[in-house]
Amino acid sequence: MLKYVLIVLFALLFSGFLNYRTNPEITKSRRWILFALRFITLFLLLMLLMSPILYYTQHKKQAPQILVLEDISQSMDLKHNSTTKSLHLKPLWQEMEKKFTASGYEVLHKTFANGLEGDKNNTLLSPALTELSRQKVFTNLEGVVLASDGWLRDESLSAVQQLGCPFYVLADSSQNPAPDLAIVNVRCNRYAYRNEPNTIRAEISSQNYSGPAEVRLLMANKIISRQNLKLEKGITANVDFTHKFNSIGFFPWKVEVAALPNESQINNNIYPGAIEVLAEKQRIILISDKPAWDNKFTLDAIATNSRWTAESYLNRNGRLYSGEVLVNKLEPNNLAALIIINNGILNLDNATVSFIQNAYNKGVGILYQGLPVNELASLLPIQKSNITSTYQGFIVPTPVSANYPMLNSLTLNAKDIPPLDYYYVTASPGSEILATINNPQNSPAIVVQTTGTARSLAFATLNLWRWQMQSGDDGYTKLISNCLTWLSNKSTGTYNAIYNNSYFRGEEIRIRLRSEDEIRQSRLDVNPRIRILDKNNKEVYTDFLKREGDEYAITLQLTEPGTYSFEISDKETGKSTKGKFELSETSIETRDYGYNLSLLSWLAKETGGKLLYKSNLNTFNPVPAKPVEQISRKEIPLYKKWYILSLFILTFCAELFLRRRWGLL
């Protein structure tokens, strides 16, 4: 500061000295004008030379901040005991504001529901905190007062922990004595198959009531099934509805529990959902010459996939039997793959050979195990040799097997596979050998062949099931399942959307995409785009999915109830997948009666805060605030300011002009 005082004094004295007397003499007013111009010029010149950067320091005391977050979602308007939750909490947070203000805190009041600016059909705390942080509202935050019923639907509350300050949570611990029946959850398969029984399981809770109740399953607002059960107070009961759909399509449904005569909270008595009914399951036919463990473990592997249904036939004396029933004709409809296991005595009649040939020509894959038969020589990648006895040896994958991911579980664990019974065979022309036996001849063990759209995969071995007994990760099951998926040419793992069939209004709609190769290894080189259409096929939303780990995902919200369809596609690969979901007219908020005390208690405990009720609020006294002194320093580079330089030039030129005009030069 002294430097600037000296500059001003020097400029004043020197300007006064130069303009005290003039020759020739001029009027006093003109001398004052020249004095002022010379003072400004000298002052600016000295400032630029001695202090080209002007420093400005400000000291300010900042009071600690308390953020009051008031939940204004739709659930806050629901009654709890004699009043709504919002009216019950209002005097509590107002009292907290007074207490913190009196203790010297700066109180900020904000409302939230679906974030700060979202609608009231959902309650999300993290987006609200993130938006406040982005707006730089917090400068010295010491705590948060949360007035909410606790029915938060954030996937993660990491934003709460990142604030690093205590949460003072307000709630009501009193219990509503009125009886209340609620459907807390319904479990149902996303898909059902036509003419097959499908189960819809509802979980019914009973508060303050024990006695009979009626639960109904409705479709298109028509009751299709009802069940009576006896409920016990405080115990959740399960109700199963089994229904067969006789047509394919997308069917919204809802489960409803009849309201009690004196029940007031009835919004949670209904739980909506939807199910997509597909055509019959894909069939896989297994033909073997005798009962064996290979048959049993292969059928077990097929059973792990709900899309498949297996049919097993035993070949005796050239005829096929299902158990003890003679089968004269095999049905070709909806056939995915054929499995043939020959322990050395398989004898196929002409009708069976013709059936296999026709199915193969239509693209149905063949998985063959054991000794090849001459009747199928044109279809199989292996041919019988002149040696028909079995030997034992170990499987050795060839480098070519790396091109066939369905064998990954085998190639990675080949050393763990016990010795197998094998036949000496030769590979058919045009086939590829994927594994050999560790004998001197390196005879083929696994061979593959592709003809048009049909594929055949042959194992010249038996008793591969023994591997399952020594494998801890279901390697055998994965191998059989992957091989059948590859053979069927209908892999569902290529481009799959993962989503719920129904959502409540206000609920976040999350759709994930799993992009995989034909043996379900992740593909992360795609750029999927989603288009969502309403029931009138009008586009209501479109965007690109973002990568999340080994998947892609998107989260959105829609406001209009109804049935929506979507398509996720990728231009580069040409892959696409479609789906449907139902947006219920029931708001997710209208089911949130009472307080979620477990979550509210966790918030208070996790952040080092307190859970406060009306009964103990009077005992809470905030710690007196300690203002934080903030020192802000600003730098003003004078030499960079054009107006400073312009003023210097202007005053200098003005003085020069006036001196010349008044005859002083």
XYZ file of C-alpha atoms in Angstrom:
665
model
C 0.000 0.000 0.000
C 2.914 2.412 0.829
C 4.217 2.031 -2.678
C 0.994 3.331 -4.168
C 0.878 6.301 -1.731
C 4.430 7.297 -2.724
C 3.545 7.039 -6.409
C 0.510 9.339 -5.922
C 2.535 11.886 -3.860
C 5.371 11.949 -6.336
C 3.008 12.388 -9.271
C 1.154 15.218 -7.456
C 4.311 17.075 -6.391
C 6.102 16.725 -9.687
C 3.012 17.780 -11.682
C 2.466 20.730 -9.327
C 6.109 21.810 -9.654
C 5.987 21.715 -13.471
C 2.753 23.682 -13.686
C 3.265 26.176 -10.770
C 4.577 28.801 -13.186
C 4.350 28.898 -16.960
C 6.041 30.961 -19.604
C 4.141 32.674 -21.013
C 1.671 32.954 -18.154
C -1.719 31.274 -18.646
C -4.912 31.409 -16.648
C -5.271 29.476 -13.414
C -7.932 27.158 -14.868
C -5.640 26.189 -17.742
C -2.820 25.414 -15.310
C -5.173 23.125 -13.364
C -6.056 21.299 -16.582
C -2.395 20.787 -17.452
C -1.699 19.758 -13.837
C -4.417 17.103 -13.956
C -3.280 15.707 -17.289
C 0.357 15.587 -16.182
C -0.634 13.905 -12.884
C -2.623 11.184 -14.657
C 0.177 10.598 -17.176
C 2.885 10.358 -14.507
C 0.730 8.199 -12.238
C -0.020 5.695 -15.010
C 3.596 5.657 -16.176
C 4.929 4.988 -12.685
C 2.302 2.331 -12.042
C 3.238 0.523 -15.260
C 6.942 0.728 -14.434
C 6.907 -0.001 -10.693
C 3.741 -2.099 -10.260
C 2.578 -3.575 -13.575
C 0.405 -6.089 -11.660
C -2.117 -4.771 -9.131
C -2.885 -7.141 -6.267
C -6.237 -7.129 -4.486
C -6.781 -9.169 -1.313
C -10.166 -9.650 0.355
C -10.819 -11.198 3.758
C -14.281 -12.674 4.246
C -15.804 -14.875 6.930
C -17.957 -17.683 5.543
C -20.523 -19.278 7.828
C -20.843 -23.098 7.595
C -23.755 -24.229 5.429
C -26.605 -26.593 6.261
C -28.630 -27.980 3.355
C -32.285 -28.801 4.018
C -33.547 -31.293 1.437
C -37.332 -31.637 1.345
C -38.833 -34.622 -0.464
C -41.841 -33.495 -2.553
C -42.423 -36.773 -4.411
C -45.919 -38.168 -4.801
C -45.486 -40.614 -1.928
C -45.133 -37.715 0.508
C -48.794 -36.854 -0.099
C -49.929 -40.257 1.155
C -51.484 -40.394 4.588
C -49.641 -41.861 7.532
C -51.898 -42.056 10.567
C -53.947 -38.827 10.705
C -51.990 -36.617 8.302
C -49.841 -36.770 5.202
C -46.129 -37.406 5.506
C -45.230 -34.008 4.055
C -47.387 -32.156 6.607
C -45.964 -34.247 9.434
C -42.347 -33.472 8.482
C -42.853 -29.779 7.679
C -42.759 -28.452 11.273
C -39.797 -30.740 11.962
C -37.558 -29.371 9.211
C -38.712 -25.822 9.970
C -37.608 -26.343 13.578
C -34.265 -27.694 12.354
C -33.803 -24.599 10.188
C -34.388 -22.362 13.214
C -31.944 -24.329 15.355
C -29.145 -24.205 12.794
C -29.751 -20.534 11.979
C -29.615 -19.655 15.662
C -26.327 -21.538 15.925
C -24.755 -19.374 13.233
C -25.166 -21.580 10.180
C -26.230 -20.493 6.713
C -29.290 -22.595 5.855
C -30.079 -23.538 2.240
C -33.495 -25.047 1.468
C -33.981 -27.215 -1.634
C -36.734 -29.571 -2.773
C -36.247 -32.796 -4.711
C -38.178 -35.722 -6.136
C -36.906 -37.226 -9.378
C -33.768 -35.136 -8.969
C -34.098 -31.361 -8.569
C -36.196 -30.580 -11.615
C -37.855 -33.943 -12.322
C -41.484 -34.903 -11.861
C -42.988 -36.326 -8.668
C -43.425 -39.891 -9.944
C -40.091 -41.074 -8.576
C -37.657 -40.340 -5.742
C -33.966 -40.103 -6.635
C -31.561 -38.436 -4.213
C -28.234 -38.888 -6.013
C -29.171 -36.823 -9.128
C -30.285 -33.981 -6.849
C -26.966 -33.976 -4.973
C -25.018 -34.220 -8.223
C -26.903 -31.268 -9.719
C -26.337 -29.147 -6.594
C -22.632 -29.941 -6.716
C -22.531 -29.005 -10.393
C -24.197 -25.670 -9.599
C -21.486 -25.060 -6.958
C -24.108 -24.416 -4.301
C -21.866 -25.911 -1.625
C -18.918 -23.807 -0.462
C -18.654 -24.855 3.179
C -21.229 -27.621 3.688
C -21.350 -28.964 7.256
C -24.483 -31.129 7.144
C -27.704 -32.124 5.397
C -31.183 -32.215 6.908
C -33.213 -34.803 4.983
C -37.007 -34.645 5.229
C -38.113 -37.740 3.313
C -40.060 -40.971 3.750
C -36.951 -42.878 2.646
C -38.406 -44.631 -0.404
C -35.376 -43.792 -2.543
C -34.808 -45.661 -5.777
C -31.202 -44.764 -6.493
C -29.130 -47.657 -7.791
C -26.222 -46.267 -5.799
C -25.982 -43.760 -2.959
C -22.278 -43.102 -3.449
C -23.087 -39.399 -3.929
C -24.165 -39.299 -0.268
C -20.842 -40.710 0.893
C -18.880 -38.388 -1.388
C -20.351 -35.316 0.347
C -18.490 -36.314 3.493
C -20.899 -34.611 5.895
C -23.515 -35.925 8.375
C -27.160 -36.413 7.420
C -29.757 -35.396 9.988
C -32.691 -37.556 8.916
C -36.256 -36.716 9.933
C -38.875 -39.463 10.124
C -41.905 -40.780 11.980
C -41.471 -43.977 13.959
C -45.150 -44.425 14.802
C -46.949 -47.398 13.302
C -50.231 -47.130 11.438
C -52.741 -49.339 13.315
C -55.064 -49.656 10.293
C -55.069 -53.023 8.446
C -53.217 -53.102 5.167
C -52.835 -55.827 2.547
C -50.104 -55.383 -0.053
C -48.601 -57.266 -2.959
C -44.925 -56.667 -2.299
C -43.566 -58.554 -5.303
C -44.562 -60.791 -8.192
C -42.183 -63.227 -9.847
C -42.819 -64.410 -13.361
C -40.827 -65.640 -16.333
C -40.205 -63.072 -19.013
C -41.265 -65.607 -21.640
C -43.844 -68.356 -21.695
C -44.433 -70.976 -24.347
C -47.711 -71.620 -26.031
C -49.826 -74.390 -24.484
C -47.335 -74.890 -21.646
C -48.188 -74.101 -18.002
C -46.570 -70.933 -16.701
C -46.438 -69.888 -13.048
C -46.956 -66.373 -11.702
C -46.045 -66.167 -8.001
C -47.273 -63.241 -5.864
C -45.984 -62.347 -2.404
C -48.761 -60.982 -0.164
C -47.991 -59.125 3.061
C -50.492 -58.467 5.823
C -50.153 -55.667 8.350
C -52.469 -55.523 11.371
C -54.742 -58.217 9.920
C -55.243 -61.944 10.240
C -57.973 -63.688 8.306
C -59.174 -64.711 4.834
C -58.299 -62.834 1.635
C -58.958 -63.262 -2.060
C -56.205 -62.868 -4.671
C -57.049 -62.557 -8.367
C -55.119 -62.747 -11.644
C -56.496 -60.401 -14.319
C -55.799 -60.010 -18.010
C -57.492 -57.348 -20.116
C -59.371 -56.384 -16.931
C -60.956 -59.837 -16.808
C -60.476 -62.243 -13.932
C -58.957 -65.455 -15.275
C -58.114 -67.046 -11.923
C -58.726 -66.450 -8.240
C -57.503 -68.031 -5.035
C -58.562 -67.766 -1.403
C -56.005 -67.933 1.361
C -55.687 -67.276 5.056
C -53.298 -64.499 6.054
C -51.513 -64.017 9.338
C -50.471 -60.654 10.729
C -46.880 -59.719 9.869
C -46.259 -62.824 7.727
C -45.752 -62.819 3.942
C -47.686 -65.482 2.040
C -47.081 -66.802 -1.479
C -49.799 -67.406 -4.050
C -49.106 -69.300 -7.289
C -51.212 -68.857 -10.424
C -50.657 -71.405 -13.180
C -51.966 -70.485 -16.604
C -51.631 -71.860 -20.141
C -51.543 -69.406 -23.034
C -53.053 -70.792 -26.234
C -51.778 -67.999 -28.490
C -48.525 -66.147 -28.951
C -48.114 -62.446 -28.276
C -47.480 -59.892 -25.540
C -49.958 -60.044 -22.653
C -50.131 -57.456 -19.822
C -51.500 -58.854 -16.561
C -51.994 -57.761 -12.990
C -52.374 -59.514 -9.657
C -54.878 -58.004 -7.260
C -55.704 -58.707 -3.635
C -59.234 -57.734 -2.620
C -59.325 -54.721 -0.310
C -60.591 -55.165 3.222
C -63.785 -53.292 4.205
C -61.860 -50.853 6.434
C -58.643 -50.705 4.403
C -57.645 -47.204 3.265
C -54.237 -47.909 1.723
C -55.315 -49.750 -1.413
C -52.802 -48.516 -3.997
C -50.453 -51.344 -3.039
C -53.159 -53.984 -3.555
C -52.348 -54.239 -7.272
C -49.124 -55.342 -8.946
C -48.924 -55.131 -12.764
C -46.730 -57.108 -15.109
C -46.528 -58.575 -18.587
C -45.365 -61.721 -20.313
C -44.409 -62.542 -23.866
C -45.736 -65.856 -25.155
C -43.575 -67.585 -27.755
C -44.197 -70.538 -29.985
C -43.367 -74.004 -28.729
C -39.863 -74.745 -27.483
C -37.215 -75.906 -29.914
C -36.960 -79.675 -30.008
C -33.753 -81.678 -29.775
C -33.971 -85.382 -30.632
C -31.506 -87.871 -29.155
C -31.159 -91.306 -30.769
C -28.987 -93.986 -29.152
C -28.433 -97.700 -29.538
C -28.575 -98.481 -25.834
C -29.054 -96.811 -22.445
C -25.782 -95.250 -21.319
C -24.366 -92.506 -19.125
C -23.584 -90.444 -22.232
C -27.333 -90.234 -22.883
C -28.138 -89.191 -19.329
C -25.533 -86.424 -19.034
C -26.318 -85.093 -22.507
C -30.011 -84.815 -21.618
C -29.055 -83.064 -18.362
C -27.058 -80.502 -20.339
C -30.041 -79.868 -22.634
C -32.288 -79.345 -19.620
C -30.198 -76.367 -18.479
C -31.544 -74.329 -21.396
C -35.205 -73.380 -21.014
C -35.544 -72.834 -24.772
C -35.044 -76.519 -25.524
C -37.099 -79.619 -24.945
C -35.472 -83.015 -25.421
C -36.907 -86.224 -26.856
C -34.943 -89.440 -26.322
C -35.352 -92.572 -28.472
C -33.716 -95.971 -28.184
C -32.824 -97.914 -31.327
C -33.559 -101.628 -31.018
C -33.486 -104.034 -33.983
C -33.684 -101.145 -36.424
C -36.768 -99.587 -34.767
C -37.121 -96.558 -32.501
C -38.711 -96.763 -29.071
C -39.691 -94.083 -26.602
C -39.473 -96.072 -23.406
C -41.393 -99.226 -24.330
C -43.567 -97.520 -26.946
C -42.746 -98.125 -30.604
C -42.340 -94.883 -32.572
C -43.290 -95.210 -36.238
C -42.726 -91.580 -37.212
C -40.637 -88.687 -35.966
C -42.109 -85.187 -36.144
C -39.937 -82.667 -38.007
C -41.607 -79.511 -36.638
C -39.565 -76.957 -34.699
C -36.496 -79.144 -34.698
C -33.223 -77.471 -33.595
C -30.671 -80.302 -33.594
C -30.181 -84.073 -33.709
C -27.944 -86.039 -31.345
C -26.892 -89.565 -32.339
C -24.884 -91.746 -29.959
C -23.589 -95.090 -31.251
C -21.994 -97.502 -28.825
C -21.322 -99.913 -31.705
C -24.684 -101.585 -32.389
C -26.735 -98.773 -33.939
C -28.913 -100.025 -36.838
C -31.039 -97.313 -38.429
C -33.949 -98.213 -40.672
C -34.685 -96.423 -43.939
C -37.403 -94.206 -42.422
C -35.075 -92.903 -39.711
C -32.217 -92.339 -42.172
C -34.583 -90.461 -44.473
C -35.814 -88.335 -41.570
C -32.245 -87.443 -40.557
C -31.327 -86.674 -44.180
C -34.314 -84.365 -44.688
C -33.719 -82.569 -41.413
C -30.056 -82.048 -42.274
C -30.959 -80.649 -45.687
C -33.238 -78.118 -43.926
C -30.362 -76.830 -41.787
C -30.785 -78.966 -38.667
C -27.357 -79.663 -37.129
C -26.134 -83.121 -36.098
C -24.075 -83.891 -32.992
C -22.652 -87.400 -33.409
C -20.799 -89.504 -30.822
C -19.229 -92.936 -31.159
C -18.755 -95.288 -34.089
C -19.913 -93.825 -37.435
C -22.478 -95.750 -39.453
C -22.385 -96.193 -43.212
C -26.035 -95.069 -43.636
C -25.048 -91.515 -42.604
C -21.702 -91.386 -44.382
C -22.789 -88.457 -46.588
C -23.797 -86.375 -43.558
C -21.020 -87.046 -41.049
C -17.509 -85.544 -40.976
C -16.031 -88.907 -39.888
C -16.017 -92.272 -41.652
C -15.701 -95.785 -40.322
C -12.296 -97.471 -40.639
C -11.615 -101.191 -40.824
C -11.034 -101.217 -37.052
C -14.262 -101.265 -35.034
C -12.900 -101.974 -31.548
C -12.586 -99.280 -28.911
C -9.339 -98.101 -27.364
C -8.489 -95.591 -24.666
C -6.587 -92.338 -25.000
C -6.477 -88.625 -24.234
C -7.890 -85.803 -26.352
C -5.395 -83.300 -27.808
C -6.949 -80.119 -29.332
C -5.469 -78.944 -32.638
C -4.653 -75.295 -33.495
C -7.752 -75.224 -35.719
C -9.974 -75.589 -32.635
C -9.221 -71.978 -31.697
C -11.503 -70.957 -34.598
C -14.462 -72.697 -32.945
C -15.303 -71.001 -29.628
C -17.917 -73.634 -28.744
C -14.976 -75.902 -27.822
C -13.351 -73.361 -25.488
C -14.295 -75.182 -22.310
C -12.721 -78.369 -23.725
C -9.536 -76.824 -25.127
C -8.857 -74.870 -21.923
C -9.344 -77.936 -19.723
C -8.074 -80.726 -21.983
C -5.475 -81.772 -19.417
C -8.254 -82.411 -16.877
C -10.255 -84.737 -19.142
C -9.793 -88.402 -18.165
C -8.982 -91.105 -20.753
C -11.840 -91.696 -23.184
C -12.961 -94.688 -25.215
C -12.345 -93.901 -28.877
C -12.712 -95.430 -32.342
C -10.232 -95.271 -35.189
C -11.951 -93.147 -37.855
C -10.996 -91.101 -40.884
C -12.019 -87.527 -41.600
C -14.408 -86.880 -44.491
C -13.113 -84.739 -47.388
C -13.662 -81.017 -46.713
C -13.971 -81.454 -42.943
C -11.727 -79.948 -40.245
C -10.068 -81.886 -37.449
C -10.454 -79.994 -34.161
C -8.890 -82.588 -31.846
C -6.927 -85.827 -32.120
C -6.131 -88.781 -29.884
C -2.630 -89.066 -28.401
C -1.855 -92.302 -30.260
C 0.936 -92.785 -32.813
C -1.495 -92.248 -35.692
C -2.988 -89.017 -34.162
C -6.355 -90.346 -35.215
C -9.233 -87.802 -35.404
C -11.225 -87.324 -32.191
C -13.395 -84.278 -32.966
C -14.231 -83.326 -36.554
C -16.544 -80.649 -37.955
C -18.181 -80.223 -41.342
C -20.395 -77.516 -42.831
C -22.630 -78.144 -45.846
C -24.652 -75.125 -46.914
C -26.590 -73.996 -43.851
C -26.260 -77.369 -42.101
C -23.507 -78.296 -39.703
C -22.356 -81.614 -38.292
C -19.976 -82.157 -35.398
C -18.665 -85.637 -34.633
C -16.883 -87.027 -31.570
C -15.160 -90.338 -32.298
C -15.268 -90.965 -28.545
C -17.538 -92.307 -25.839
C -17.792 -91.674 -22.110
C -16.914 -87.977 -22.316
C -19.381 -87.613 -19.424
C -16.594 -88.733 -17.071
C -15.140 -85.246 -17.418
C -18.249 -83.858 -15.705
C -17.449 -85.894 -12.614
C -14.018 -84.240 -12.302
C -14.882 -80.727 -13.498
C -15.754 -78.092 -10.926
C -17.108 -75.524 -13.387
C -19.632 -77.591 -15.404
C -17.232 -77.805 -18.339
C -19.023 -80.768 -19.910
C -22.438 -79.081 -19.657
C -21.061 -75.903 -21.239
C -19.470 -77.916 -24.049
C -22.673 -79.762 -24.971
C -24.829 -76.640 -24.639
C -22.464 -74.523 -26.744
C -22.155 -77.210 -29.411
C -25.931 -77.554 -29.699
C -26.331 -73.768 -29.834
C -23.800 -73.603 -32.643
C -25.351 -76.532 -34.502
C -28.871 -75.132 -34.277
C -27.806 -71.915 -36.014
C -30.181 -70.070 -33.654
C -27.904 -68.793 -30.929
C -29.717 -66.409 -28.595
C -26.445 -65.092 -27.292
C -25.632 -63.041 -30.363
C -27.501 -59.816 -29.608
C -29.735 -59.941 -26.515
C -31.720 -57.206 -24.801
C -32.117 -57.592 -21.033
C -35.071 -55.751 -19.562
C -38.241 -56.085 -17.491
C -41.541 -56.815 -19.153
C -43.307 -54.183 -17.062
C -42.512 -50.985 -15.195
C -44.458 -48.735 -12.862
C -45.140 -45.170 -13.968
C -42.280 -43.039 -12.710
C -39.901 -45.993 -12.421
C -36.588 -45.772 -14.230
C -36.608 -47.949 -17.341
C -33.252 -49.661 -17.674
C -32.489 -51.706 -20.788
C -29.224 -53.589 -21.165
C -27.697 -55.184 -24.240
C -25.467 -58.221 -24.204
C -23.615 -58.481 -27.512
C -21.843 -61.806 -27.930
C -20.494 -64.094 -30.557
C -22.279 -67.322 -31.358
C -20.740 -69.042 -28.339
C -21.554 -66.182 -25.968
C -18.246 -64.376 -25.734
C -18.671 -60.618 -25.314
C -18.441 -58.390 -28.381
C -17.606 -54.814 -27.431
C -16.928 -53.375 -30.884
C -20.536 -52.360 -31.609
C -22.356 -49.022 -31.468
C -25.940 -49.940 -30.546
C -28.779 -47.454 -30.986
C -32.234 -47.879 -29.446
C -35.573 -46.717 -30.853
C -38.667 -46.886 -28.644
C -42.135 -46.795 -30.210
C -45.507 -46.376 -28.542
C -48.596 -48.463 -29.295
C -49.247 -46.324 -32.419
C -45.722 -47.048 -33.723
C -44.720 -43.437 -33.094
C -41.120 -42.936 -32.071
C -40.938 -41.523 -28.548
C -37.247 -41.996 -27.748
C -33.959 -42.701 -29.510
C -30.363 -42.676 -28.293
C -27.151 -44.684 -28.238
C -26.459 -47.182 -25.465
C -23.356 -46.674 -23.325
C -20.865 -49.371 -22.517
C -20.935 -50.628 -18.921
C -18.406 -53.370 -18.305
C -19.115 -56.272 -20.657
C -22.535 -54.912 -21.631
C -24.253 -51.833 -23.008
C -27.034 -50.068 -21.141
C -29.368 -47.086 -21.136
C -31.640 -45.622 -18.453
C -34.670 -43.508 -19.330
C -38.129 -42.534 -18.177
C -41.455 -42.411 -20.003
C -44.605 -40.691 -18.797
C -47.502 -42.129 -20.818
C -48.788 -45.566 -19.704
C -49.201 -48.233 -22.367
C -47.382 -50.921 -24.336
C -44.061 -49.920 -25.876
C -41.855 -51.739 -28.335
C -38.182 -51.131 -28.958
C -35.432 -52.121 -31.345
C -31.700 -52.016 -30.680
C -29.596 -52.118 -33.830
C -26.030 -51.638 -34.957
C -25.329 -50.414 -38.484
C -21.784 -51.762 -38.605
C -22.638 -55.395 -37.853
C -26.255 -55.358 -39.026
C -27.310 -56.989 -35.741
C -30.599 -56.064 -34.096
C -32.910 -57.198 -31.339
C -36.453 -56.270 -30.420
C -38.622 -56.345 -27.346
C -41.748 -55.063 -25.659
C -42.585 -53.776 -22.212
C -45.633 -52.425 -20.433
C -45.688 -49.087 -18.585
C -48.377 -49.405 -15.948
C -50.890 -46.731 -15.075
C -50.035 -47.351 -11.424
C -47.423 -44.899 -10.180
C -44.605 -46.469 -8.239
C -44.934 -43.678 -5.678
C -48.543 -44.517 -4.781
C -47.379 -47.804 -3.193
C -44.927 -46.171 -0.786
C -46.910 -46.025 2.423
C -45.172 -45.350 5.717
C -41.438 -44.715 6.123
C -38.487 -46.754 4.973
C -36.856 -46.587 8.394
C -34.131 -49.111 7.550
C -32.755 -46.948 4.738
C -33.183 -43.705 6.681
C -31.346 -45.239 9.639
C -28.556 -46.410 7.329
C -28.158 -42.912 5.855
C -27.812 -41.392 9.316
C -25.404 -44.047 10.582
C -23.276 -44.204 7.422
C -22.688 -40.439 7.387
C -22.259 -39.966 11.131
C -25.543 -38.100 11.489
C -28.701 -38.716 13.496
C -32.180 -40.138 12.956
C -34.596 -37.660 14.532
C -38.281 -37.973 15.361
C -40.782 -35.512 16.711
C -40.296 -37.018 20.163
C -36.529 -36.419 20.382
C -36.143 -33.317 18.218
C -36.186 -31.016 21.264
C -33.096 -32.725 22.662
C -31.060 -31.996 19.517
C -28.837 -28.921 19.718
C -26.418 -28.186 16.872
C -22.781 -27.494 17.617
C -22.174 -23.715 17.387
C -20.932 -22.728 13.974
C -17.298 -21.773 13.483
C -17.045 -19.338 10.539
C -14.206 -20.013 8.178
C -12.116 -17.038 7.087
C -11.721 -16.997 3.349
C -8.921 -15.007 1.780
C -9.342 -14.208 -1.854
C -6.561 -12.588 -3.877
C -7.002 -11.117 -7.275
C -4.351 -9.996 -9.715
C -4.981 -7.189 -12.182
C -2.237 -7.037 -14.851
C -2.327 -3.340 -15.791
C -0.088 -3.810 -18.806
C -2.692 -6.128 -20.333
C -5.569 -3.657 -19.920
C -6.118 -1.787 -23.149
C -8.046 0.990 -21.463
C -5.092 1.785 -19.111
C -2.745 2.120 -22.064
C -5.342 4.094 -24.003
C -5.833 6.511 -21.083
C -2.061 7.042 -20.819
C -1.749 7.828 -24.520
C -4.862 10.051 -24.449
C -3.696 12.190 -21.484
C -0.186 12.494 -22.844
C -1.395 13.582 -26.283
C -4.036 15.908 -24.801
C -1.397 17.731 -22.680
C 0.942 18.001 -25.648
C -1.853 19.405 -27.810
C -2.946 21.999 -25.220
C 0.617 23.184 -24.499
C 1.207 23.740 -28.184
C -2.153 25.493 -28.580
C -1.526 27.771 -25.592
C 1.965 28.683 -26.750
C 3.920 26.763 -24.136
C 5.886 24.798 -26.721
